[in-house]
């Protein structure tokens, strides 16, 4: 079976990391699996796939991914594969349109990586989305809450499947830390957040929480994106330049997490929260925004705080620092929770959907 994964880019993000982890496993299991990017800019994840022998195609090399010419460029690819699996909005729309003009009988699959988005607030978009999702043979969501919300939005649930994300657990279990002074000089309690600087993420609240904490607390922000300059300006405004470091996109996240004392996932909304699972797998206490999707992953193991509440976030971080028995309890619960999210379980579930589509069972 020939499977093509289509995504806007392989920059930092949960969906991007999921593809980088899953496609090599599809190859191991005998599938011919490739990747197509709307923005083929070089990134660590793209390099990682290419070094593993995965074919990575591109229809552009710009962050301007809503280029209508991409629809025509997609047509030849749709004729070469049995399954085309899309991620991200631009890919969802353009692949659906490309199939209309291609004459291809390819089966289309899409994964909805969030519980909600700005489009769902507009009635016009609901009509467009109902058409678009109707072009897909299977729709996959990454949490039960995401399934419920998408089913309500589309007023249908017949071909929506829930598959929880996963990670390569041993990579995080066994990672060796850096020396802390390789990241920042001095003795400090290190807080980390791994996330793209996008509208659904809320690094701003974490930065404001740092301003409420004593000077021996430092913050490491991993990732890149359009909102990074906004956050850098906020750090300057609050006088936190010596305590906050922006590391950009990294391919050594497991080691960075092992260096951390606490891992935070501060978000406005989430579909799942893969970075929270990574923090838990590194054996660290995870403190996360109480939003659907993310809350289901963290609740009962890590700590949840109200959305955009910097004071509550600062309190939880400081409590972990000052109470070692509480710290060890939360870290242990997080490590135990992480074991539920093995990437191989995720791959098995996706492959079953592919096989059922290919053989006409769904």
mmCIF file of C-alpha atoms in Angstrom:
data_model
loop_
_atom_site.group_PDB
_atom_site.id
_atom_site.type_symbol
_atom_site.label_atom_id
_atom_site.label_comp_id
_atom_site.label_asym_id
_atom_site.label_seq_id
_atom_site.Cartn_x
_atom_site.Cartn_y
_atom_site.Cartn_z
ATOM 1 C CA UNK A 1 0.000 0.000 0.000
ATOM 2 C CA UNK A 2 1.271 3.480 -0.910
ATOM 3 C CA UNK A 3 0.569 6.221 1.635
ATOM 4 C CA UNK A 4 1.332 9.942 1.330
ATOM 5 C CA UNK A 5 1.323 12.231 4.369
ATOM 6 C CA UNK A 6 0.586 15.865 3.423
ATOM 7 C CA UNK A 7 1.375 18.679 5.875
ATOM 8 C CA UNK A 8 2.209 22.366 5.542
ATOM 9 C CA UNK A 9 5.780 22.025 6.840
ATOM 10 C CA UNK A 10 8.046 20.110 9.203
ATOM 11 C CA UNK A 11 8.674 23.005 11.554
ATOM 12 C CA UNK A 12 8.212 22.572 15.320
ATOM 13 C CA UNK A 13 4.781 21.246 16.313
ATOM 14 C CA UNK A 14 2.869 18.237 17.568
ATOM 15 C CA UNK A 15 1.506 17.187 14.174
ATOM 16 C CA UNK A 16 4.919 17.601 12.578
ATOM 17 C CA UNK A 17 6.638 15.534 15.269
ATOM 18 C CA UNK A 18 3.971 12.862 14.960
ATOM 19 C CA UNK A 19 4.656 12.472 11.239
ATOM 20 C CA UNK A 20 8.409 12.347 11.814
ATOM 21 C CA UNK A 21 7.893 9.544 14.341
ATOM 22 C CA UNK A 22 5.231 7.559 12.491
ATOM 23 C CA UNK A 23 6.344 7.473 8.857
ATOM 24 C CA UNK A 24 9.539 5.454 9.539
ATOM 25 C CA UNK A 25 7.411 2.930 11.453
ATOM 26 C CA UNK A 26 5.053 2.593 8.478
ATOM 27 C CA UNK A 27 8.112 1.763 6.385
ATOM 28 C CA UNK A 28 9.203 -0.840 8.948
ATOM 29 C CA UNK A 29 5.773 -2.455 8.632
ATOM 30 C CA UNK A 30 6.033 -2.778 4.857
ATOM 31 C CA UNK A 31 4.111 0.276 3.658
ATOM 32 C CA UNK A 32 5.492 2.656 1.029
ATOM 33 C CA UNK A 33 5.119 5.878 3.003
ATOM 34 C CA UNK A 34 6.244 9.322 1.820
ATOM 35 C CA UNK A 35 5.745 12.942 2.911
ATOM 36 C CA UNK A 36 4.658 16.008 0.915
ATOM 37 C CA UNK A 37 5.177 19.551 2.227
ATOM 38 C CA UNK A 38 3.566 22.822 1.176
ATOM 39 C CA UNK A 39 6.595 24.597 2.654
ATOM 40 C CA UNK A 40 9.690 22.500 2.053
ATOM 41 C CA UNK A 41 12.061 24.724 4.027
ATOM 42 C CA UNK A 42 14.874 22.813 5.698
ATOM 43 C CA UNK A 43 14.203 21.932 9.337
ATOM 44 C CA UNK A 44 15.617 19.401 11.815
ATOM 45 C CA UNK A 45 12.552 17.157 11.405
ATOM 46 C CA UNK A 46 12.837 17.201 7.622
ATOM 47 C CA UNK A 47 16.525 16.343 7.850
ATOM 48 C CA UNK A 48 15.737 13.544 10.312
ATOM 49 C CA UNK A 49 13.292 11.925 7.876
ATOM 50 C CA UNK A 50 15.604 12.261 4.886
ATOM 51 C CA UNK A 51 18.469 10.700 6.836
ATOM 52 C CA UNK A 52 16.198 7.703 7.483
ATOM 53 C CA UNK A 53 15.615 7.304 3.751
ATOM 54 C CA UNK A 54 12.103 8.774 3.697
ATOM 55 C CA UNK A 55 11.162 10.608 0.498
ATOM 56 C CA UNK A 56 10.082 14.176 1.293
ATOM 57 C CA UNK A 57 8.473 16.056 -1.604
ATOM 58 C CA UNK A 58 7.486 19.723 -1.701
ATOM 59 C CA UNK A 59 5.189 21.975 -3.711
ATOM 60 C CA UNK A 60 6.713 25.199 -2.333
ATOM 61 C CA UNK A 61 9.361 26.669 -0.024
ATOM 62 C CA UNK A 62 7.514 29.554 1.593
ATOM 63 C CA UNK A 63 5.399 30.082 4.688
ATOM 64 C CA UNK A 64 2.665 31.377 2.325
ATOM 65 C CA UNK A 65 0.927 28.007 2.132
ATOM 66 C CA UNK A 66 -2.424 29.168 0.714
ATOM 67 C CA UNK A 67 -1.154 29.282 -2.862
ATOM 68 C CA UNK A 68 -3.936 28.136 -5.266
ATOM 69 C CA UNK A 69 -1.295 26.779 -7.664
ATOM 70 C CA UNK A 70 -0.636 24.052 -5.112
ATOM 71 C CA UNK A 71 -3.987 22.497 -6.050
ATOM 72 C CA UNK A 72 -2.699 21.747 -9.551
ATOM 73 C CA UNK A 73 0.662 20.586 -8.228
ATOM 74 C CA UNK A 74 -1.108 18.092 -5.953
ATOM 75 C CA UNK A 75 -2.996 16.332 -8.750
ATOM 76 C CA UNK A 76 -0.123 14.062 -9.949
ATOM 77 C CA UNK A 77 0.533 12.921 -6.386
ATOM 78 C CA UNK A 78 -3.097 11.921 -5.853
ATOM 79 C CA UNK A 79 -2.815 9.594 -8.842
ATOM 80 C CA UNK A 80 0.233 7.788 -7.421
ATOM 81 C CA UNK A 81 -0.994 6.766 -3.955
ATOM 82 C CA UNK A 82 -3.648 4.529 -2.421
ATOM 83 C CA UNK A 83 -4.086 6.703 0.688
ATOM 84 C CA UNK A 84 -3.434 10.439 1.016
ATOM 85 C CA UNK A 85 -3.502 11.643 4.616
ATOM 86 C CA UNK A 86 -3.666 15.390 5.296
ATOM 87 C CA UNK A 87 -2.807 17.483 8.343
ATOM 88 C CA UNK A 88 -3.442 21.239 8.816
ATOM 89 C CA UNK A 89 -6.101 23.415 7.229
ATOM 90 C CA UNK A 90 -4.463 24.438 3.939
ATOM 91 C CA UNK A 91 -3.687 20.812 3.129
ATOM 92 C CA UNK A 92 -7.206 19.691 4.014
ATOM 93 C CA UNK A 93 -8.814 22.194 1.636
ATOM 94 C CA UNK A 94 -6.383 21.936 -1.249
ATOM 95 C CA UNK A 95 -6.192 18.132 -1.330
ATOM 96 C CA UNK A 96 -10.009 17.955 -1.337
ATOM 97 C CA UNK A 97 -10.115 20.380 -4.284
ATOM 98 C CA UNK A 98 -7.308 18.549 -6.095
ATOM 99 C CA UNK A 99 -9.196 15.266 -5.901
ATOM 100 C CA UNK A 100 -12.212 16.889 -7.566
ATOM 101 C CA UNK A 101 -10.183 17.688 -10.673
ATOM 102 C CA UNK A 102 -7.842 14.695 -10.625
ATOM 103 C CA UNK A 103 -10.242 11.893 -11.439
ATOM 104 C CA UNK A 104 -8.339 9.849 -8.876
ATOM 105 C CA UNK A 105 -9.952 7.158 -6.743
ATOM 106 C CA UNK A 106 -7.467 7.740 -3.931
ATOM 107 C CA UNK A 107 -8.860 7.360 -0.411
ATOM 108 C CA UNK A 108 -8.532 10.549 1.614
ATOM 109 C CA UNK A 109 -7.838 10.640 5.349
ATOM 110 C CA UNK A 110 -7.381 13.717 7.517
ATOM 111 C CA UNK A 111 -6.392 14.250 11.136
ATOM 112 C CA UNK A 112 -7.889 17.123 13.109
ATOM 113 C CA UNK A 113 -5.130 18.053 15.552
ATOM 114 C CA UNK A 114 -7.081 20.543 17.670
ATOM 115 C CA UNK A 115 -10.292 20.629 19.668
ATOM 116 C CA UNK A 116 -11.313 23.924 18.087
ATOM 117 C CA UNK A 117 -10.112 26.786 15.858
ATOM 118 C CA UNK A 118 -11.108 30.281 14.775
ATOM 119 C CA UNK A 119 -12.949 28.961 11.697
ATOM 120 C CA UNK A 120 -15.617 27.343 13.822
ATOM 121 C CA UNK A 121 -16.738 30.737 15.085
ATOM 122 C CA UNK A 122 -17.956 31.708 11.578
ATOM 123 C CA UNK A 123 -21.171 30.346 10.062
ATOM 124 C CA UNK A 124 -19.823 30.614 6.507
ATOM 125 C CA UNK A 125 -16.818 28.472 7.368
ATOM 126 C CA UNK A 126 -19.097 25.802 8.807
ATOM 127 C CA UNK A 127 -20.694 25.330 5.377
ATOM 128 C CA UNK A 128 -17.285 25.186 3.694
ATOM 129 C CA UNK A 129 -15.938 22.778 6.294
ATOM 130 C CA UNK A 130 -18.912 20.449 5.970
ATOM 131 C CA UNK A 131 -18.170 20.199 2.264
ATOM 132 C CA UNK A 132 -14.434 19.758 2.826
ATOM 133 C CA UNK A 133 -14.720 17.075 5.508
ATOM 134 C CA UNK A 134 -17.331 15.357 3.346
ATOM 135 C CA UNK A 135 -14.616 14.753 0.744
ATOM 136 C CA UNK A 136 -12.689 12.563 3.193
ATOM 137 C CA UNK A 137 -13.209 8.839 3.643
ATOM 138 C CA UNK A 138 -12.040 8.965 7.268
ATOM 139 C CA UNK A 139 -11.583 11.791 9.760
ATOM 140 C CA UNK A 140 -9.317 11.177 12.750
ATOM 141 C CA UNK A 141 -9.206 13.226 15.930
ATOM 142 C CA UNK A 142 -6.606 12.977 18.679
ATOM 143 C CA UNK A 143 -8.819 13.011 21.776
ATOM 144 C CA UNK A 144 -12.329 12.125 22.826
ATOM 145 C CA UNK A 145 -13.113 15.790 23.444
ATOM 146 C CA UNK A 146 -11.922 16.700 19.937
ATOM 147 C CA UNK A 147 -14.214 14.011 18.503
ATOM 148 C CA UNK A 148 -17.209 15.345 20.442
ATOM 149 C CA UNK A 149 -16.588 18.936 19.378
ATOM 150 C CA UNK A 150 -15.995 18.109 15.706
ATOM 151 C CA UNK A 151 -19.078 15.861 15.595
ATOM 152 C CA UNK A 152 -21.166 18.695 17.014
ATOM 153 C CA UNK A 153 -19.670 21.197 14.559
ATOM 154 C CA UNK A 154 -20.316 18.989 11.530
ATOM 155 C CA UNK A 155 -23.604 17.517 12.815
ATOM 156 C CA UNK A 156 -22.328 14.033 11.934
ATOM 157 C CA UNK A 157 -20.105 11.411 13.510
ATOM 158 C CA UNK A 158 -20.258 8.400 11.197
ATOM 159 C CA UNK A 159 -16.693 8.466 9.887
ATOM 160 C CA UNK A 160 -14.861 10.174 12.741
ATOM 161 C CA UNK A 161 -12.348 8.015 14.614
ATOM 162 C CA UNK A 162 -10.396 8.836 17.777
ATOM 163 C CA UNK A 163 -6.703 7.891 17.830
ATOM 164 C CA UNK A 164 -4.593 9.164 20.709
ATOM 165 C CA UNK A 165 -1.147 10.531 19.923
ATOM 166 C CA UNK A 166 1.976 8.820 21.158
ATOM 167 C CA UNK A 167 5.725 9.264 21.462
ATOM 168 C CA UNK A 168 8.841 7.086 21.368
ATOM 169 C CA UNK A 169 8.874 6.515 25.115
ATOM 170 C CA UNK A 170 12.411 5.042 25.452
ATOM 171 C CA UNK A 171 13.900 8.156 23.817
ATOM 172 C CA UNK A 172 12.591 10.256 26.718
ATOM 173 C CA UNK A 173 12.977 7.639 29.446
ATOM 174 C CA UNK A 174 16.656 7.137 28.630
ATOM 175 C CA UNK A 175 17.767 10.628 27.526
ATOM 176 C CA UNK A 176 20.856 12.028 29.243
ATOM 177 C CA UNK A 177 20.678 15.651 30.438
ATOM 178 C CA UNK A 178 23.004 18.498 29.571
ATOM 179 C CA UNK A 179 24.812 20.297 32.338
ATOM 180 C CA UNK A 180 22.504 23.183 33.277
ATOM 181 C CA UNK A 181 25.203 25.763 32.604
ATOM 182 C CA UNK A 182 25.220 24.651 28.964
ATOM 183 C CA UNK A 183 21.823 26.358 28.678
ATOM 184 C CA UNK A 184 22.174 29.275 31.099
ATOM 185 C CA UNK A 185 24.851 30.317 33.588
ATOM 186 C CA UNK A 186 24.234 30.161 37.329
ATOM 187 C CA UNK A 187 22.237 28.137 39.837
ATOM 188 C CA UNK A 188 18.507 28.190 39.177
ATOM 189 C CA UNK A 189 15.224 26.268 39.056
ATOM 190 C CA UNK A 190 14.621 25.652 35.339
ATOM 191 C CA UNK A 191 11.157 25.815 33.782
ATOM 192 C CA UNK A 192 10.744 24.720 30.142
ATOM 193 C CA UNK A 193 8.055 24.925 27.478
ATOM 194 C CA UNK A 194 8.323 23.247 24.075
ATOM 195 C CA UNK A 195 5.858 24.699 21.546
ATOM 196 C CA UNK A 196 5.608 26.668 18.348
ATOM 197 C CA UNK A 197 4.886 30.365 18.760
ATOM 198 C CA UNK A 198 1.383 30.161 17.292
ATOM 199 C CA UNK A 199 -1.963 31.654 18.268
ATOM 200 C CA UNK A 200 -3.143 28.536 20.121
ATOM 201 C CA UNK A 201 -0.059 28.570 22.366
ATOM 202 C CA UNK A 202 0.248 30.938 25.306
ATOM 203 C CA UNK A 203 3.902 31.528 26.117
ATOM 204 C CA UNK A 204 2.862 35.044 27.192
ATOM 205 C CA UNK A 205 1.204 33.808 30.393
ATOM 206 C CA UNK A 206 4.256 31.724 31.284
ATOM 207 C CA UNK A 207 6.536 34.729 30.759
ATOM 208 C CA UNK A 208 4.291 36.836 33.006
ATOM 209 C CA UNK A 209 4.397 34.068 35.619
ATOM 210 C CA UNK A 210 8.198 34.229 35.565
ATOM 211 C CA UNK A 211 7.998 37.929 36.446
ATOM 212 C CA UNK A 212 6.107 36.939 39.615
ATOM 213 C CA UNK A 213 8.734 34.392 40.680
ATOM 214 C CA UNK A 214 12.053 35.032 42.478
ATOM 215 C CA UNK A 215 15.212 35.661 40.476
ATOM 216 C CA UNK A 216 16.481 32.082 40.896
ATOM 217 C CA UNK A 217 13.799 30.802 38.508
ATOM 218 C CA UNK A 218 14.732 30.668 34.815
ATOM 219 C CA UNK A 219 12.758 29.807 31.691
ATOM 220 C CA UNK A 220 13.763 27.944 28.542
ATOM 221 C CA UNK A 221 11.428 28.371 25.527
ATOM 222 C CA UNK A 222 11.935 25.870 22.708
ATOM 223 C CA UNK A 223 10.314 26.460 19.319
ATOM 224 C CA UNK A 224 9.802 29.110 16.682
ATOM 225 C CA UNK A 225 6.965 30.820 14.856
ATOM 226 C CA UNK A 226 5.235 34.068 13.989
ATOM 227 C CA UNK A 227 4.574 35.099 17.610
ATOM 228 C CA UNK A 228 8.141 34.675 18.814
ATOM 229 C CA UNK A 229 9.027 38.396 18.353
ATOM 230 C CA UNK A 230 5.947 39.342 20.419
ATOM 231 C CA UNK A 231 7.144 37.122 23.264
ATOM 232 C CA UNK A 232 10.714 38.396 22.977
ATOM 233 C CA UNK A 233 9.402 41.947 23.312
ATOM 234 C CA UNK A 234 7.373 40.954 26.383
ATOM 235 C CA UNK A 235 10.517 39.510 27.993
ATOM 236 C CA UNK A 236 12.312 42.830 27.431
ATOM 237 C CA UNK A 237 9.356 44.831 28.732
ATOM 238 C CA UNK A 238 9.328 42.799 31.964
ATOM 239 C CA UNK A 239 13.121 42.969 32.354
ATOM 240 C CA UNK A 240 13.567 39.193 32.171
ATOM 241 C CA UNK A 241 16.357 39.017 29.569
ATOM 242 C CA UNK A 242 18.768 37.300 31.980
ATOM 243 C CA UNK A 243 16.202 34.723 33.094
ATOM 244 C CA UNK A 244 14.487 33.727 29.834
ATOM 245 C CA UNK A 245 16.240 32.077 26.901
ATOM 246 C CA UNK A 246 14.759 31.388 23.448
ATOM 247 C CA UNK A 247 16.366 28.260 21.984
ATOM 248 C CA UNK A 248 14.493 28.049 18.674
ATOM 249 C CA UNK A 249 13.821 24.706 16.993
ATOM 250 C CA UNK A 250 15.903 21.883 18.469
ATOM 251 C CA UNK A 251 16.410 18.204 17.703
ATOM 252 C CA UNK A 252 17.582 17.397 21.249
ATOM 253 C CA UNK A 253 14.315 18.058 23.086
ATOM 254 C CA UNK A 254 14.499 14.873 25.228
ATOM 255 C CA UNK A 255 17.829 16.028 26.695
ATOM 256 C CA UNK A 256 16.533 19.558 27.250
ATOM 257 C CA UNK A 257 13.506 18.215 29.104
ATOM 258 C CA UNK A 258 15.742 16.059 31.290
ATOM 259 C CA UNK A 259 17.528 19.288 32.265
ATOM 260 C CA UNK A 260 14.277 20.943 33.302
ATOM 261 C CA UNK A 261 12.856 20.992 36.799
ATOM 262 C CA UNK A 262 9.284 21.643 35.631
ATOM 263 C CA UNK A 263 7.686 21.420 32.174
ATOM 264 C CA UNK A 264 4.836 23.816 31.365
ATOM 265 C CA UNK A 265 2.308 23.673 28.530
ATOM 266 C CA UNK A 266 0.468 26.995 28.487
ATOM 267 C CA UNK A 267 -2.217 27.116 25.778
ATOM 268 C CA UNK A 268 -5.393 28.876 24.688
ATOM 269 C CA UNK A 269 -6.612 25.625 23.147
ATOM 270 C CA UNK A 270 -5.174 22.206 22.309
ATOM 271 C CA UNK A 271 -6.174 19.036 20.535
ATOM 272 C CA UNK A 272 -3.975 16.797 22.631
ATOM 273 C CA UNK A 273 -0.740 18.211 24.025
ATOM 274 C CA UNK A 274 2.049 15.966 22.772
ATOM 275 C CA UNK A 275 4.695 18.149 24.419
ATOM 276 C CA UNK A 276 3.018 17.544 27.778
ATOM 277 C CA UNK A 277 3.415 13.783 27.285
ATOM 278 C CA UNK A 278 7.074 14.330 26.391
ATOM 279 C CA UNK A 279 7.595 16.269 29.615
ATOM 280 C CA UNK A 280 5.946 13.501 31.621
ATOM 281 C CA UNK A 281 8.040 10.837 29.872
ATOM 282 C CA UNK A 282 11.163 12.778 30.872
ATOM 283 C CA UNK A 283 10.091 12.247 34.487
ATOM 284 C CA UNK A 284 9.215 15.882 35.159
ATOM 285 C CA UNK A 285 6.139 17.427 36.799
ATOM 286 C CA UNK A 286 3.948 18.956 34.086
ATOM 287 C CA UNK A 287 1.855 22.075 34.721
ATOM 288 C CA UNK A 288 -0.678 22.765 31.956
ATOM 289 C CA UNK A 289 -3.568 25.036 31.004
ATOM 290 C CA UNK A 290 -6.984 23.612 31.821
ATOM 291 C CA UNK A 291 -8.240 23.395 28.230
ATOM 292 C CA UNK A 292 -10.041 20.499 26.475
ATOM 293 C CA UNK A 293 -7.721 17.894 24.999
ATOM 294 C CA UNK A 294 -4.740 18.928 27.070
ATOM 295 C CA UNK A 295 -6.673 18.547 30.323
ATOM 296 C CA UNK A 296 -7.589 14.951 29.452
ATOM 297 C CA UNK A 297 -3.891 14.118 29.077
ATOM 298 C CA UNK A 298 -2.676 15.871 32.235
ATOM 299 C CA UNK A 299 -5.552 15.679 34.743
ATOM 300 C CA UNK A 300 -4.928 13.175 37.530
ATOM 301 C CA UNK A 301 -1.172 13.174 36.980
ATOM 302 C CA UNK A 302 0.177 16.682 36.448
ATOM 303 C CA UNK A 303 -1.242 20.029 37.558
ATOM 304 C CA UNK A 304 -3.829 22.142 35.718
ATOM 305 C CA UNK A 305 -4.158 25.924 36.031
ATOM 306 C CA UNK A 306 -6.847 28.317 34.690
ATOM 307 C CA UNK A 307 -6.212 29.647 31.179
ATOM 308 C CA UNK A 308 -4.168 32.897 31.111
ATOM 309 C CA UNK A 309 -3.817 32.932 34.917
ATOM 310 C CA UNK A 310 -0.150 33.839 35.419
ATOM 311 C CA UNK A 311 -0.514 34.127 39.186
ATOM 312 C CA UNK A 312 -1.905 30.579 39.527
ATOM 313 C CA UNK A 313 0.826 29.235 37.254
ATOM 314 C CA UNK A 314 3.540 30.960 39.305
ATOM 315 C CA UNK A 315 2.038 29.545 42.510
ATOM 316 C CA UNK A 316 2.136 25.958 41.209
ATOM 317 C CA UNK A 317 5.718 26.287 39.956
ATOM 318 C CA UNK A 318 6.899 27.725 43.284
ATOM 319 C CA UNK A 319 5.008 25.076 45.270
ATOM 320 C CA UNK A 320 6.845 22.348 43.344
ATOM 321 C CA UNK A 321 10.155 24.062 44.035
ATOM 322 C CA UNK A 322 9.514 24.443 47.767
ATOM 323 C CA UNK A 323 7.915 21.061 48.544
ATOM 324 C CA UNK A 324 10.123 18.173 47.439
ATOM 325 C CA UNK A 325 7.688 15.452 48.534
ATOM 326 C CA UNK A 326 4.966 17.099 46.413
ATOM 327 C CA UNK A 327 7.455 17.449 43.550
ATOM 328 C CA UNK A 328 8.351 13.748 43.663
ATOM 329 C CA UNK A 329 4.701 12.692 43.888
ATOM 330 C CA UNK A 330 3.682 14.694 40.809
ATOM 331 C CA UNK A 331 6.777 13.636 38.851
ATOM 332 C CA UNK A 332 6.018 9.979 39.597
ATOM 333 C CA UNK A 333 2.385 10.279 38.528
ATOM 334 C CA UNK A 334 3.435 12.026 35.315
ATOM 335 C CA UNK A 335 5.943 9.315 34.452
ATOM 336 C CA UNK A 336 3.289 6.665 35.022
ATOM 337 C CA UNK A 337 0.773 8.538 32.824
ATOM 338 C CA UNK A 338 3.279 8.884 29.980
ATOM 339 C CA UNK A 339 3.498 5.097 29.638
ATOM 340 C CA UNK A 340 -0.064 5.113 28.249
ATOM 341 C CA UNK A 341 1.020 7.038 25.142
ATOM 342 C CA UNK A 342 3.287 4.719 23.157
ATOM 343 C CA UNK A 343 3.767 5.717 19.503
ATOM 344 C CA UNK A 344 3.435 2.075 18.428
ATOM 345 C CA UNK A 345 -0.148 1.973 19.695
ATOM 346 C CA UNK A 346 -0.863 5.088 17.646
ATOM 347 C CA UNK A 347 0.695 3.580 14.525
ATOM 348 C CA UNK A 348 -1.280 0.343 14.914
ATOM 349 C CA UNK A 349 -4.545 2.296 15.117
ATOM 350 C CA UNK A 350 -3.739 4.369 12.022
ATOM 351 C CA UNK A 351 -2.705 1.303 10.046
ATOM 352 C CA UNK A 352 -5.994 -0.429 10.860
ATOM 353 C CA UNK A 353 -7.910 2.532 9.415
ATOM 354 C CA UNK A 354 -5.715 2.520 6.291
ATOM 355 C CA UNK A 355 -6.232 -1.231 5.817
ATOM 356 C CA UNK A 356 -9.988 -0.971 6.311
ATOM 357 C CA UNK A 357 -10.193 1.809 3.711
ATOM 358 C CA UNK A 358 -7.932 0.012 1.245
ATOM 359 C CA UNK A 359 -9.973 -3.193 1.494
ATOM 360 C CA UNK A 360 -13.323 -1.406 1.374
ATOM 361 C CA UNK A 361 -14.389 -2.317 4.900
ATOM 362 C CA UNK A 362 -15.162 1.316 5.738
#
